[in-house]
Amino acid sequence: MQFLTIPTQPIEGQKPGTSGLRKKTKVFMGRHYLENFVQAIFDAIGGAEGKTFVLGGDGRYFNDRAAQVILRMAAANGAKKVIVGKGAILSTPAASHLIRLNRTDGGIIMSASHNPGGPDEDFGVKFNMPNGGPAPEAVTDAIFAQTKAISHYRIAETTDVDLMKISDQTIGNMTVCVVDPVSDYATLMESLFDFTKMRALFAGGFRMRFDAMCAVTGPYAKEILENRLGAPSGTVTHATPLPDFGGMHPDPNPTWAHELMDEMMGPDAPDFGAASDGDGDRNMVVGRGIYVSPSDSLAVLAANAHLAPGYRAGLKGVARSMPTSAAADRVAEALGIGCYETPTGWKFFGNLLDAGRATLCGEESFGTGSDHVREKDGLWAVLLWLNILAERKETVQEILSTHWRKFGRNYYSRHDYEALPVAQAEGIMGALRARLADLPGLAVEGLKIASADDFAYKDPVDGSLSKGQGIRIAFDGGSRFVLRLSGTGTEGATIRLYLERFVAGPEGLDTEVQAALQPMIDATEILAGIKAASGRMGPDVVT
Ligand code: G1P
Ligand code: ZN
């Protein structure tokens, strides 16, 4: 075995975001593409010499090959040890946990999250910091700068490591520690939740369906739900991670998880349903005959978290992204704890969690998490729900109804207008932004505008300022809409319209969601004219 230094040249466009570098798989498989990016990571973090990393991915196409390359490069760059999940598998939250548990120097996660996988779909590589969270902008900027300056990369010339064998192996002086991807994560979950009570719930006939969508949470859900909690075998469906996710779009929302939705709304629905995404950080929960919006889920979890052992001492605070409904705010107020409204994206939660200001955080885009790791965590959210169900012995429907009666209900929906011409989308946003100062006091469709602004966030921990994070138009009575451009789309521009209407109750708590939101939908069109400007009849995706 020898270490090689291979000459290379910068490749255009290797700019990582906070969810890493995401490209078509074939682009990643191109000559030097993966190698350049990985070398840039090592160079940007001050080299790999003597360091320990975690490595794993969501099992999508090219995951296994990429892992071998990254291991050989880590060895050639002088790393001391790499802890890698068997089969190069690790869910994103499990990777975050292993990074923290082993006090490592960070980790490399191979995933394109909820994007489809396969030779013609997407692949991604992301670096996480020693705290277990995604690299902040300063680090991703440094990685990008290295991709532009690269002239060579280092790699060991050797045979593949046997990633199917749980054991310590070596590449030169570097130890490759192949570990069970599930067990440490499952142990963490056992430390947070009352597995005895949850086991009793299943033993009492409680029925659940977990749709792993042929993605990474399959083995985690099988081990935890079926093996450790005694749920009947077959509770977890689509449980084997497949390189192309079986052709599914592994994004847990009512559109993509339609099989689960059909079952949960059908005549023989189980008590509880859940799904997770490609890399295991997103979640959707559904009760028998009732869908739980992510915003409501966060609020219910915040109100009931103390029922789980890991949160018995109470929450330090709750954080939600700005477009997420204010349902959690009312819970925080009732609990007398801090409540933070951050810009969209998980990275803003990291500082609050590290500083001990928040315990739970969530986004309307099916992301929920806590300070147990530094990523959102799909299965964790499902288990917290299960723990609450086991304690309260009520149905999901009953828990939601009680919650709404106590706190009021924030009807909520997101309407996405996808792949609009960039100039058109910017025109719509710009026109509304130009009128913001004139809007307060104006009545639209009988709704009086209370305030209008472009959301800016000053991080309470490091003082940094993030501007232009979305237009908020709030009406009297706690209803509002928010408009922002997606930062993750790959084609044209996507406008996300977030609609929210607050009903204090008890009347009007049981209306159909879109119907309840109709006044807001009409007011938005009058004020922002998305349909008029785009010529679209309506949104492409409604969640
Ligand atoms: C979307 C979601 C956002 C989430 C991000 C990464 O970003 O809306 O909440 O943090 O994906 O999973 P967007 O496309 O809206 O910028
Ligand atoms: Zn994800």
Coordinates of C-alpha atoms and ligand atoms in Angstrom, one line a residue:
M1 CA 0.0 0.0 0.0
Q2 CA 1.3 3.5 -0.8
F3 CA 0.0 7.0 -0.5
L4 CA -0.3 8.9 -3.7
T5 CA -0.4 12.6 -4.4
I6 CA -2.6 13.1 -7.5
P7 CA -2.4 16.3 -9.4
T8 CA -5.8 17.9 -10.1
Q9 CA -7.4 21.1 -11.1
P10 CA -10.3 23.1 -9.5
I11 CA -13.8 22.1 -10.7
E12 CA -16.4 24.8 -11.1
G13 CA -19.3 25.1 -8.7
Q14 CA -18.3 23.0 -5.7
K15 CA -20.0 25.4 -3.4
P16 CA -21.5 23.7 -0.3
G17 CA -24.5 25.0 1.5
T18 CA -25.4 24.1 5.1
S19 CA -26.7 20.9 3.8
G20 CA -23.4 20.2 2.1
L21 CA -22.7 19.8 -1.6
R22 CA -25.6 18.4 -3.6
K23 CA -25.2 17.4 -7.2
K24 CA -26.4 14.8 -9.7
T25 CA -24.8 11.4 -8.8
K26 CA -23.1 11.3 -12.2
V27 CA -21.4 14.6 -11.5
F28 CA -20.1 13.3 -8.2
M29 CA -18.9 10.2 -10.0
G30 CA -17.0 12.3 -12.5
R31 CA -13.2 12.4 -12.6
H32 CA -11.7 13.9 -9.4
Y33 CA -15.0 15.4 -8.5
L34 CA -15.5 13.6 -5.1
E35 CA -11.8 13.6 -4.4
N36 CA -11.4 17.3 -5.0
F37 CA -14.3 18.1 -2.6
V38 CA -13.1 15.8 0.1
Q39 CA -9.5 17.1 -0.1
A40 CA -11.0 20.7 0.1
I41 CA -12.8 19.7 3.3
F42 CA -9.7 18.3 4.9
D43 CA -7.7 21.4 3.9
A44 CA -10.3 23.8 5.1
I45 CA -10.4 22.3 8.6
G46 CA -6.7 22.6 9.0
G47 CA -5.8 19.1 7.8
A48 CA -6.7 15.6 8.9
E49 CA -3.5 14.7 10.7
G50 CA -4.1 12.8 13.9
K51 CA -7.8 13.4 13.7
T52 CA -10.8 11.1 14.2
F53 CA -13.9 11.3 12.0
V54 CA -17.3 9.7 11.6
L55 CA -18.4 8.5 8.2
G56 CA -21.7 7.2 6.9
G57 CA -24.5 7.9 4.6
D58 CA -28.1 7.2 3.7
G59 CA -27.3 4.2 1.4
R60 CA -28.2 5.9 -1.8
Y61 CA -26.5 4.9 -5.1
F62 CA -22.7 5.5 -5.0
N63 CA -22.7 5.7 -1.1
D64 CA -20.6 2.5 -0.8
R65 CA -18.0 3.5 -3.5
A66 CA -17.8 7.1 -2.1
A67 CA -17.1 5.7 1.4
Q68 CA -14.1 3.7 0.2
V69 CA -12.7 6.8 -1.6
I70 CA -13.2 9.0 1.5
L71 CA -11.5 6.3 3.8
R72 CA -8.5 6.0 1.5
M73 CA -8.2 9.8 1.4
A74 CA -8.6 10.2 5.2
A75 CA -5.7 7.7 5.6
A76 CA -3.5 9.5 3.1
N77 CA -4.2 12.8 4.8
G78 CA -3.0 11.4 8.1
A79 CA -6.2 10.8 10.0
K80 CA -5.9 8.6 13.1
K81 CA -9.3 6.9 13.0
V82 CA -12.5 6.8 11.1
I83 CA -15.7 5.4 12.7
V84 CA -17.9 4.2 9.9
G85 CA -21.3 2.6 10.0
K86 CA -21.6 -1.0 8.7
G87 CA -22.3 -0.9 5.0
A88 CA -21.3 2.8 5.1
I89 CA -24.8 3.4 6.5
L90 CA -25.6 6.1 9.1
S91 CA -28.7 8.2 9.4
T92 CA -27.9 11.9 9.7
P93 CA -29.0 12.1 13.4
A94 CA -27.1 8.9 14.2
A95 CA -23.9 10.4 12.6
S96 CA -24.4 13.5 14.6
H97 CA -24.7 11.4 17.8
L98 CA -21.6 9.4 17.0
I99 CA -19.6 12.5 16.4
R100 CA -20.6 13.8 19.8
L101 CA -20.4 10.5 21.7
N102 CA -16.9 9.8 20.6
R103 CA -15.7 13.4 20.9
T104 CA -14.4 13.3 17.3
D105 CA -13.1 16.0 15.1
G106 CA -16.3 15.9 13.0
G107 CA -17.8 13.7 10.4
I108 CA -18.6 13.3 6.7
I109 CA -22.2 12.5 5.8
M110 CA -23.1 11.2 2.4
S111 CA -26.6 12.2 1.6
A112 CA -28.9 14.4 -0.5
S113 CA -31.5 14.2 2.2
H114 CA -35.0 13.8 0.8
N115 CA -33.9 14.2 -2.9
P116 CA -34.4 11.0 -4.9
G117 CA -31.4 8.7 -5.3
G118 CA -30.0 6.6 -8.1
P119 CA -27.5 7.0 -11.0
D120 CA -29.7 9.7 -12.6
E121 CA -30.7 11.4 -9.3
D122 CA -28.9 13.2 -6.6
F123 CA -25.9 12.6 -4.3
G124 CA -24.4 14.8 -1.6
V125 CA -21.5 15.2 0.8
K126 CA -21.6 17.2 3.9
F127 CA -19.1 18.0 6.7
N128 CA -20.4 18.2 10.3
M129 CA -18.5 19.9 13.1
P130 CA -17.2 18.4 16.4
N131 CA -20.5 19.5 18.1
G132 CA -22.3 17.2 15.7
G133 CA -24.0 20.0 13.7
P134 CA -23.6 21.1 10.1
A135 CA -20.6 23.2 9.2
P136 CA -21.4 26.9 9.6
E137 CA -21.0 29.3 6.8
A138 CA -17.4 30.3 7.7
V139 CA -16.4 26.7 7.3
T140 CA -18.4 26.0 4.1
D141 CA -17.0 29.2 2.7
A142 CA -13.5 28.0 3.5
I143 CA -14.2 24.6 1.8
F144 CA -15.4 26.4 -1.3
A145 CA -12.3 28.6 -1.3
Q146 CA -10.2 25.4 -1.2
T147 CA -12.1 23.9 -4.1
K148 CA -11.0 26.9 -6.1
A149 CA -7.3 26.6 -5.1
I150 CA -6.8 22.9 -5.2
S151 CA -3.8 21.5 -7.1
H152 CA -3.6 17.9 -5.8
Y153 CA -5.3 15.4 -3.5
R154 CA -3.9 12.6 -1.4
I155 CA -5.2 9.0 -1.6
A156 CA -4.0 5.6 -0.5
E157 CA -3.6 3.0 -3.1
T158 CA -5.1 -0.1 -1.5
T159 CA -7.9 -2.6 -1.6
D160 CA -11.4 -1.9 -0.2
V161 CA -12.1 -2.1 3.5
D162 CA -14.7 -4.7 4.3
L163 CA -17.4 -2.4 5.4
M164 CA -19.8 -5.4 6.0
K165 CA -17.7 -6.7 8.9
I166 CA -18.1 -5.0 12.3
S167 CA -14.4 -4.9 13.3
D168 CA -11.3 -2.7 13.5
Q169 CA -9.3 -2.7 10.2
T170 CA -6.5 -0.5 9.1
I171 CA -5.4 1.5 6.1
G172 CA -1.8 2.3 6.7
N173 CA -1.7 3.8 10.2
M174 CA -5.3 4.7 10.2
T175 CA -7.9 2.6 12.1
V176 CA -11.2 2.0 10.3
C177 CA -13.7 1.2 13.0
V178 CA -16.7 -0.4 11.4
V179 CA -19.6 -0.1 13.9
D180 CA -23.2 -1.1 14.0
P181 CA -25.0 2.0 12.7
V182 CA -28.0 1.5 14.9
S183 CA -26.9 0.4 18.4
D184 CA -25.5 3.6 19.9
Y185 CA -28.4 5.6 18.5
A186 CA -30.9 3.1 19.9
T187 CA -29.2 3.4 23.3
L188 CA -29.5 7.2 23.2
M189 CA -33.2 6.8 22.5
E190 CA -33.5 4.4 25.5
S191 CA -31.9 7.1 27.7
L192 CA -34.5 9.6 26.6
F193 CA -37.8 7.7 26.5
D194 CA -39.6 5.3 28.7
F195 CA -39.2 2.1 26.7
T196 CA -41.0 0.0 29.4
K197 CA -44.2 2.1 29.1
M198 CA -43.9 2.1 25.3
R199 CA -43.4 -1.7 25.2
A200 CA -46.5 -2.0 27.3
L201 CA -48.4 0.1 24.9
F202 CA -47.6 -2.3 22.0
A203 CA -48.2 -5.3 24.2
G204 CA -51.7 -3.9 24.8
G205 CA -52.5 -4.1 21.1
F206 CA -51.5 -0.6 20.0
R207 CA -51.0 -0.6 16.2
M208 CA -48.5 1.5 14.3
R209 CA -47.2 1.9 10.8
F210 CA -43.8 3.3 10.1
D211 CA -43.0 3.9 6.5
A212 CA -39.2 4.1 6.1
M213 CA -39.6 4.9 2.4
C214 CA -36.8 2.5 1.3
A215 CA -34.4 4.9 3.0
V216 CA -32.0 4.9 5.9
T217 CA -34.4 4.8 8.9
G218 CA -35.5 1.2 8.0
P219 CA -32.9 -0.6 10.1
Y220 CA -33.2 2.0 12.9
A221 CA -37.0 1.7 13.1
K222 CA -36.9 -2.1 12.9
E223 CA -34.5 -2.4 15.7
I224 CA -36.2 0.2 18.0
L225 CA -39.9 -0.3 17.2
E226 CA -40.0 -4.0 16.4
N227 CA -37.1 -5.5 18.4
R228 CA -36.8 -3.3 21.4
L229 CA -40.4 -2.1 21.8
G230 CA -42.1 -5.3 20.6
A231 CA -44.2 -3.8 17.8
P232 CA -45.4 -6.6 15.6
S233 CA -43.1 -7.5 12.8
G234 CA -44.2 -5.7 9.6
T235 CA -44.9 -2.5 11.6
V236 CA -42.1 -1.0 9.6
T237 CA -42.7 -1.0 5.9
H238 CA -40.2 -0.2 3.0
A239 CA -37.7 -1.1 5.7
T240 CA -34.7 -2.0 3.5
P241 CA -32.6 1.0 2.3
L242 CA -32.3 0.8 -1.5
P243 CA -29.8 2.7 -3.7
D244 CA -32.7 4.3 -5.6
F245 CA -35.1 4.3 -2.6
G246 CA -37.2 1.8 -4.7
G247 CA -38.0 4.7 -7.1
M248 CA -39.7 6.5 -4.2
H249 CA -39.3 10.2 -3.4
P250 CA -38.1 9.8 0.2
D251 CA -39.8 12.9 1.6
P252 CA -42.3 12.4 4.4
N253 CA -45.2 14.6 3.5
P254 CA -48.8 13.8 2.5
T255 CA -47.9 13.9 -1.2
W256 CA -44.9 11.6 -1.2
A257 CA -45.9 9.4 1.7
H258 CA -49.3 8.8 0.1
E259 CA -49.3 5.0 0.8
L260 CA -49.1 5.8 4.5
M261 CA -51.7 8.6 4.2
D262 CA -54.1 6.3 2.4
E263 CA -53.8 3.7 5.1
M264 CA -54.1 6.2 8.0
M265 CA -57.3 7.7 6.4
G266 CA -58.7 4.3 5.5
P267 CA -61.2 2.0 7.3
D268 CA -58.6 -0.2 9.0
A269 CA -56.1 2.5 10.0
P270 CA -53.7 1.7 12.8
D271 CA -53.5 4.0 15.8
F272 CA -50.4 5.9 14.7
G273 CA -48.5 6.4 11.6
A274 CA -45.1 7.9 10.8
A275 CA -42.6 8.3 8.0
S276 CA -39.1 9.6 7.6
D277 CA -36.9 10.9 4.8
G278 CA -33.8 9.7 2.9
D279 CA -31.3 10.4 5.6
G280 CA -33.6 10.2 8.6
D281 CA -33.8 13.7 9.8
R282 CA -37.3 14.6 8.7
N283 CA -40.6 13.1 10.1
M284 CA -44.3 13.1 9.5
V285 CA -46.7 11.9 12.1
V286 CA -50.4 10.9 11.4
G287 CA -53.1 9.7 13.7
R288 CA -56.0 7.4 12.8
G289 CA -57.9 9.6 10.4
I290 CA -56.0 12.8 11.3
Y291 CA -52.9 14.4 9.8
V292 CA -50.7 16.3 12.3
S293 CA -49.0 19.3 10.7
P294 CA -45.4 19.7 11.6
S295 CA -46.2 23.1 13.3
D296 CA -48.8 21.4 15.5
S297 CA -46.5 18.5 16.2
L298 CA -43.9 20.8 17.6
A299 CA -46.4 22.5 19.8
V300 CA -47.8 19.2 21.1
L301 CA -44.3 17.9 21.7
A302 CA -43.4 21.0 23.6
A303 CA -46.5 20.9 25.7
N304 CA -46.0 17.2 26.6
A305 CA -42.2 16.6 26.5
H306 CA -42.0 16.5 30.3
L307 CA -43.9 13.1 30.1
A308 CA -40.7 11.5 28.6
P309 CA -37.8 10.8 31.1
G310 CA -35.3 12.8 29.0
Y311 CA -37.3 16.0 29.3
R312 CA -38.8 15.5 32.8
A313 CA -36.9 18.5 34.1
G314 CA -38.7 20.7 31.6
L315 CA -37.6 22.6 28.6
K316 CA -35.1 25.4 28.5
G317 CA -36.9 27.0 25.6
V318 CA -38.5 26.3 22.2
A319 CA -37.3 27.5 18.9
R320 CA -39.1 27.5 15.6
S321 CA -38.3 28.8 12.1
M322 CA -40.1 32.0 11.3
P323 CA -42.6 30.5 8.7
T324 CA -43.5 27.7 11.2
S325 CA -46.8 28.5 12.9
A326 CA -47.0 30.3 16.2
A327 CA -48.7 27.3 17.8
A328 CA -45.5 26.5 19.8
D329 CA -45.2 30.1 21.0
R330 CA -48.4 29.8 23.0
V331 CA -47.1 26.7 24.6
A332 CA -43.8 28.4 25.5
E333 CA -45.8 31.3 27.0
A334 CA -47.9 29.0 29.1
L335 CA -44.8 27.1 30.3
G336 CA -43.0 30.4 31.0
I337 CA -40.0 29.4 28.9
G338 CA -38.0 31.2 26.1
C339 CA -39.3 31.1 22.6
Y340 CA -37.2 31.9 19.6
E341 CA -38.1 32.7 16.0
T342 CA -35.2 32.0 13.6
P343 CA -34.8 32.1 9.9
T344 CA -35.5 29.0 7.8
G345 CA -32.8 26.3 8.1
W346 CA -31.6 24.1 10.9
K347 CA -28.3 26.0 11.3
F348 CA -29.9 28.8 13.3
F349 CA -30.9 26.3 16.0
G350 CA -27.4 25.1 16.7
N351 CA -26.3 28.2 18.6
L352 CA -29.4 28.2 20.8
L353 CA -29.0 24.5 21.6
D354 CA -25.2 24.8 22.3
A355 CA -25.9 27.8 24.5
G356 CA -28.6 25.9 26.5
R357 CA -31.3 28.4 25.5
A358 CA -33.6 26.0 23.7
T359 CA -34.3 22.3 24.2
L360 CA -36.8 21.6 21.4
C361 CA -36.8 23.1 17.9
G362 CA -38.8 22.6 14.7
E363 CA -39.6 23.7 11.2
E364 CA -42.8 23.5 9.3
S365 CA -40.9 21.5 6.7
F366 CA -41.2 18.3 8.7
G367 CA -38.1 18.9 10.8
T368 CA -38.2 18.4 14.6
G369 CA -35.4 17.9 17.1
S370 CA -33.9 18.5 20.5
D371 CA -30.6 19.1 22.1
H372 CA -29.8 15.3 22.1
V373 CA -28.0 15.8 18.8
R374 CA -27.3 18.8 16.5
E375 CA -29.5 17.7 13.6
K376 CA -33.2 17.4 13.2
D377 CA -34.2 13.8 14.0
G378 CA -37.1 12.0 12.4
L379 CA -37.2 8.8 14.5
W380 CA -36.7 10.8 17.8
A381 CA -39.8 12.8 17.1
V382 CA -41.8 9.7 16.4
L383 CA -40.6 8.1 19.6
L384 CA -41.4 11.2 21.7
W385 CA -44.9 11.0 20.2
L386 CA -45.1 7.3 21.2
N387 CA -43.9 8.0 24.7
I388 CA -46.6 10.7 25.0
L389 CA -49.3 8.4 23.6
A390 CA -48.1 5.7 26.1
E391 CA -48.4 8.1 29.0
R392 CA -51.7 9.8 28.1
K393 CA -53.4 6.7 26.7
E394 CA -55.4 8.9 24.4
T395 CA -55.7 8.9 20.6
V396 CA -53.8 11.3 18.5
Q397 CA -57.1 12.9 17.6
E398 CA -57.9 13.4 21.3
I399 CA -54.5 14.8 22.1
L400 CA -54.8 17.4 19.2
S401 CA -58.4 18.3 20.2
T402 CA -57.5 18.9 23.8
H403 CA -54.5 20.9 22.7
W404 CA -56.5 23.1 20.4
R405 CA -59.2 23.7 23.0
K406 CA -56.5 24.8 25.5
F407 CA -54.2 26.8 23.3
G408 CA -56.4 27.7 20.2
R409 CA -55.7 26.4 16.8
N410 CA -53.3 27.7 14.2
Y411 CA -54.7 26.5 10.9
Y412 CA -51.6 26.2 8.7
S413 CA -50.6 25.3 5.1
R414 CA -47.8 25.9 2.8
H415 CA -48.4 26.5 -0.9
D416 CA -45.4 26.1 -3.2
Y417 CA -45.1 27.7 -6.6
E418 CA -42.3 25.8 -8.1
A419 CA -39.8 26.4 -11.0
L420 CA -41.0 29.9 -11.7
P421 CA -38.8 32.1 -14.0
V422 CA -36.3 33.7 -11.6
A423 CA -37.0 37.2 -12.7
Q424 CA -40.8 36.7 -12.3
A425 CA -40.4 35.3 -8.8
E426 CA -38.1 38.1 -7.8
G427 CA -40.5 40.6 -9.3
I428 CA -43.4 39.3 -7.2
M429 CA -41.3 39.5 -4.0
G430 CA -39.9 42.9 -4.9
A431 CA -43.2 44.5 -5.7
L432 CA -44.6 43.4 -2.3
R433 CA -41.4 44.4 -0.5
A434 CA -41.6 47.9 -1.9
R435 CA -45.1 48.3 -0.4
L436 CA -44.4 47.0 3.1
A437 CA -44.3 50.4 4.8
D438 CA -47.8 51.3 3.4
L439 CA -49.5 48.1 4.4
P440 CA -50.1 48.4 8.2
G441 CA -53.7 49.6 8.8
L442 CA -55.0 48.6 5.4
A443 CA -58.0 46.2 5.3
V444 CA -58.0 43.4 2.8
E445 CA -61.0 41.1 2.4
G446 CA -62.2 42.4 5.8
L447 CA -58.8 41.5 7.4
K448 CA -56.8 44.4 8.9
I449 CA -53.1 44.3 8.5
A450 CA -51.3 44.7 11.8
S451 CA -47.7 44.7 10.6
A452 CA -45.6 44.0 7.5
D453 CA -41.9 43.5 7.3
D454 CA -39.0 41.6 5.8
F455 CA -37.8 39.3 8.5
A456 CA -34.4 40.0 10.0
Y457 CA -32.8 37.9 12.7
K458 CA -30.2 38.9 15.2
D459 CA -28.7 35.8 16.7
P460 CA -29.0 36.2 20.5
V461 CA -25.8 34.1 21.0
D462 CA -23.3 35.4 18.6
G463 CA -25.0 38.7 17.6
S464 CA -24.8 38.0 13.8
L465 CA -27.5 39.6 11.7
S466 CA -29.4 37.7 8.9
K467 CA -31.6 40.0 6.7
G468 CA -34.2 39.4 4.0
Q469 CA -35.4 36.1 5.5
G470 CA -39.0 36.4 4.2
I471 CA -41.9 38.8 4.0
R472 CA -44.3 38.6 6.8
I473 CA -47.8 40.2 6.7
A474 CA -49.6 39.8 10.0
F475 CA -53.3 40.6 10.5
D476 CA -55.2 41.5 13.6
G477 CA -56.0 38.4 15.6
G478 CA -52.9 36.4 15.0
S479 CA -53.4 35.4 11.4
R480 CA -50.7 36.0 8.8
F481 CA -49.0 34.9 5.6
V482 CA -45.3 34.7 4.8
L483 CA -43.6 34.7 1.4
R484 CA -40.1 33.6 0.8
L485 CA -38.0 32.2 -2.0
S486 CA -36.7 28.7 -1.5
G487 CA -33.0 28.4 -1.0
T488 CA -32.7 24.7 -1.9
G489 CA -34.5 24.4 -5.3
T490 CA -32.5 23.4 -8.3
E491 CA -34.7 24.7 -11.1
G492 CA -35.8 28.3 -11.5
A493 CA -37.2 29.9 -8.4
T494 CA -39.7 28.5 -6.0
I495 CA -42.0 30.8 -4.0
R496 CA -43.2 29.4 -0.8
L497 CA -46.4 30.9 0.6
Y498 CA -47.0 30.0 4.3
L499 CA -50.6 30.6 5.4
E500 CA -51.7 30.7 9.0
R501 CA -55.0 31.5 10.7
F502 CA -55.5 31.6 14.4
V503 CA -58.8 30.5 15.9
A504 CA -59.0 30.9 19.7
G505 CA -61.9 28.5 19.8
P506 CA -64.0 26.7 20.9
E507 CA -66.1 27.5 17.8
G508 CA -64.4 26.9 14.4
L509 CA -61.8 24.5 15.7
D510 CA -62.9 21.7 13.4
T511 CA -63.0 23.4 10.0
E512 CA -61.2 21.8 7.0
V513 CA -57.7 23.4 6.7
Q514 CA -57.8 24.9 3.2
A515 CA -61.3 26.2 3.8
A516 CA -60.3 27.8 7.1
L517 CA -57.4 29.5 5.3
Q518 CA -59.5 30.8 2.3
P519 CA -59.6 34.4 3.6
M520 CA -55.8 34.4 3.9
I521 CA -55.4 32.8 0.5
D522 CA -57.7 35.6 -1.0
A523 CA -55.9 38.3 0.8
T524 CA -52.5 37.0 -0.4
E525 CA -53.6 37.1 -4.0
I526 CA -54.8 40.6 -3.7
L527 CA -51.6 41.8 -2.0
A528 CA -49.0 39.7 -3.8
G529 CA -50.7 38.7 -7.0
I530 CA -48.8 35.4 -7.4
K531 CA -51.3 33.8 -9.7
A532 CA -51.8 37.0 -11.7
A533 CA -48.1 37.5 -12.2
S534 CA -47.2 33.9 -12.9
G535 CA -50.3 32.9 -14.9
R536 CA -50.5 29.8 -12.7
M537 CA -53.9 28.5 -11.6
G538 CA -52.7 27.6 -8.1
P539 CA -49.7 26.1 -6.2
D540 CA -47.9 23.1 -7.4
V541 CA -47.5 21.5 -4.0
V542 CA -49.8 22.0 -0.9
T543 CA -48.6 20.7 2.4
Ligands
G1P1 C1 -36.2 23.7 2.8 C2 -37.2 23.9 4.0 C3 -36.4 24.3 5.2 C4 -35.3 23.3 5.5 C5 -34.4 23.1 4.2 C6 -33.4 22.0 4.4 O1 -35.6 24.9 2.5 O2 -38.2 24.9 3.7 O3 -37.2 24.5 6.3 O4 -34.5 23.7 6.5 O5 -35.3 22.8 3.1 O6 -34.0 20.8 4.7 P1 -36.1 26.0 1.4 O7 -36.2 25.3 0.1 O8 -37.4 26.5 1.8 O9 -35.1 27.1 1.4
ZN2 ZN -33.1 14.9 5.4

